[in-house]
Short mmCIF file of C-alpha atoms in Angstrom, two decimals:
data_model
loop_
_atom_site.label_atom_id
_atom_site.label_comp_id
_atom_site.label_asym_id
_atom_site.label_seq_id
_atom_site.Cartn_x
_atom_site.Cartn_y
_atom_site.Cartn_z
CA MET A 1 107.53 107.95 90.69
CA LEU A 2 104.44 107.27 88.59
CA ILE A 3 103.06 103.79 88.02
CA TRP A 4 99.92 102.49 86.37
CA GLY A 5 99.91 105.15 83.70
CA ASN A 6 100.52 108.80 84.30
CA SER A 7 97.94 109.47 86.97
CA MET A 8 98.79 107.30 89.99
CA THR A 9 101.90 107.41 92.15
CA LYS A 10 103.22 104.50 94.19
CA MET A 11 101.85 106.06 97.39
CA GLU A 12 98.37 106.44 95.89
CA PHE A 13 98.48 102.86 94.64
CA GLU A 14 99.44 101.57 98.11
CA LEU A 15 96.70 103.65 99.73
CA ASN A 16 94.05 102.47 97.25
CA GLN A 17 94.98 98.85 97.90
CA ALA A 18 94.77 99.39 101.66
CA LEU A 19 91.43 101.20 101.38
CA HIS A 20 89.71 98.56 99.25
CA LEU A 21 88.18 96.60 102.16
CA PHE A 22 87.80 99.74 104.31
CA LEU A 23 85.49 101.29 101.70
CA ARG A 24 83.36 98.15 101.37
CA THR A 25 82.23 98.02 105.01
CA GLY A 26 80.58 100.45 107.41
CA GLY A 27 78.81 103.72 106.68
CA LYS A 28 79.52 104.30 103.01
CA LYS A 29 79.22 108.09 102.91
CA ASN A 30 81.47 108.58 105.93
CA ARG A 31 84.00 106.04 104.65
CA ARG A 32 84.20 107.76 101.25
CA ASN A 33 84.72 111.15 102.93
CA GLN A 34 87.41 109.72 105.21
CA ALA A 35 89.13 107.99 102.27
CA GLU A 36 89.17 111.29 100.35
CA LYS A 37 90.82 112.99 103.35
CA MET A 38 93.48 110.24 103.36
CA ARG A 39 94.11 110.73 99.64
CA SER A 40 94.26 114.50 100.06
CA PHE A 41 96.73 114.15 102.94
CA CYS A 42 98.99 111.85 100.87
CA ARG A 43 98.85 114.14 97.82
CA GLU A 44 99.84 117.13 99.95
CA ILE A 45 102.70 115.22 101.59
CA GLN A 46 104.03 114.26 98.15
CA LYS A 47 103.62 117.78 96.84
CA GLN A 48 105.60 119.26 99.74
CA ASP A 49 108.30 116.55 99.78
CA PRO A 50 108.66 114.78 96.40
CA LYS A 51 111.31 112.44 97.85
CA ILE A 52 108.61 110.61 99.80
CA SER A 53 107.28 107.93 97.48
CA SER A 54 105.77 105.35 99.83
CA LEU A 55 103.33 105.37 102.74
CA GLY A 56 105.96 103.86 105.03
CA GLN A 57 108.10 106.97 104.63
CA ILE A 58 105.50 109.20 106.30
CA GLY A 59 106.52 110.07 109.84
CA ARG A 60 105.90 112.55 112.63
CA LYS A 61 107.86 115.25 110.82
CA GLN A 62 105.57 115.15 107.77
CA VAL A 63 102.42 115.09 109.91
CA ASN A 64 103.60 118.07 111.99
CA GLU A 65 104.44 120.01 108.81
CA PHE A 66 100.98 119.18 107.45
CA TRP A 67 99.37 120.63 110.59
CA ARG A 68 101.52 123.77 110.39
CA ARG A 69 100.59 124.36 106.75
CA ASN A 70 96.89 123.77 107.40
CA ASN A 71 96.49 125.73 110.61
CA HIS A 72 93.75 127.80 108.93
CA LEU A 73 91.29 124.90 108.68
CA ALA A 74 88.12 124.74 110.76
CA PRO A 75 88.29 122.56 113.90
CA SER A 76 85.82 120.05 112.43
CA THR A 77 87.96 119.70 109.28
CA LYS A 78 91.10 119.26 111.39
CA LEU A 79 89.34 116.51 113.33
CA ALA A 80 88.32 114.77 110.10
CA TYR A 81 91.93 114.93 108.87
CA TYR A 82 93.15 113.61 112.23
CA TYR A 83 90.84 110.58 111.97
CA ALA A 84 92.10 109.95 108.43
CA ILE A 85 95.76 110.30 109.44
CA ASN A 86 95.13 108.08 112.47
CA HIS A 87 93.68 105.36 110.23
CA ILE A 88 96.74 105.48 107.97
CA TRP A 89 99.07 105.55 110.99
CA GLN A 90 97.59 102.70 113.02
CA ASN A 91 95.68 100.46 110.59
CA ILE A 92 97.69 100.71 107.38
CA LEU A 93 101.20 101.37 108.72
CA ARG A 94 100.56 99.29 111.89
CA ARG A 95 102.29 101.73 114.23
CA ALA A 96 101.63 101.33 117.95
CA SER A 97 101.78 105.05 118.74
CA SER A 98 99.33 107.79 117.82
CA PRO A 99 100.06 110.39 115.14
CA PRO A 100 100.70 114.00 116.18
CA LYS A 101 97.59 116.11 116.68
CA SER A 102 96.91 119.65 115.58
CA ASP A 103 97.58 122.34 118.19
CA ASN A 104 93.94 123.44 118.16
#
């Protein structure tokens, strides 16, 4: 479902709202890189499963599928994605558990 014109989905809109304060504080370059990893993760989740339209619909199944599809990434890139997913999982979605990690 697209809102705010033809370029932004509901999930991207929710993520951008949640990232507003996150991007204003701390190390700017690192925060921008981490925010881009979060956006990339959400875009890939939506591309693989178009039925998911909101951040709250992302669960362990989608994260595990993401890791399986991106097994070819370098360990440092996997770690960067894990930190991004962890921020979404714990700070935006307010879940008490930790998200699944990559096998490597």
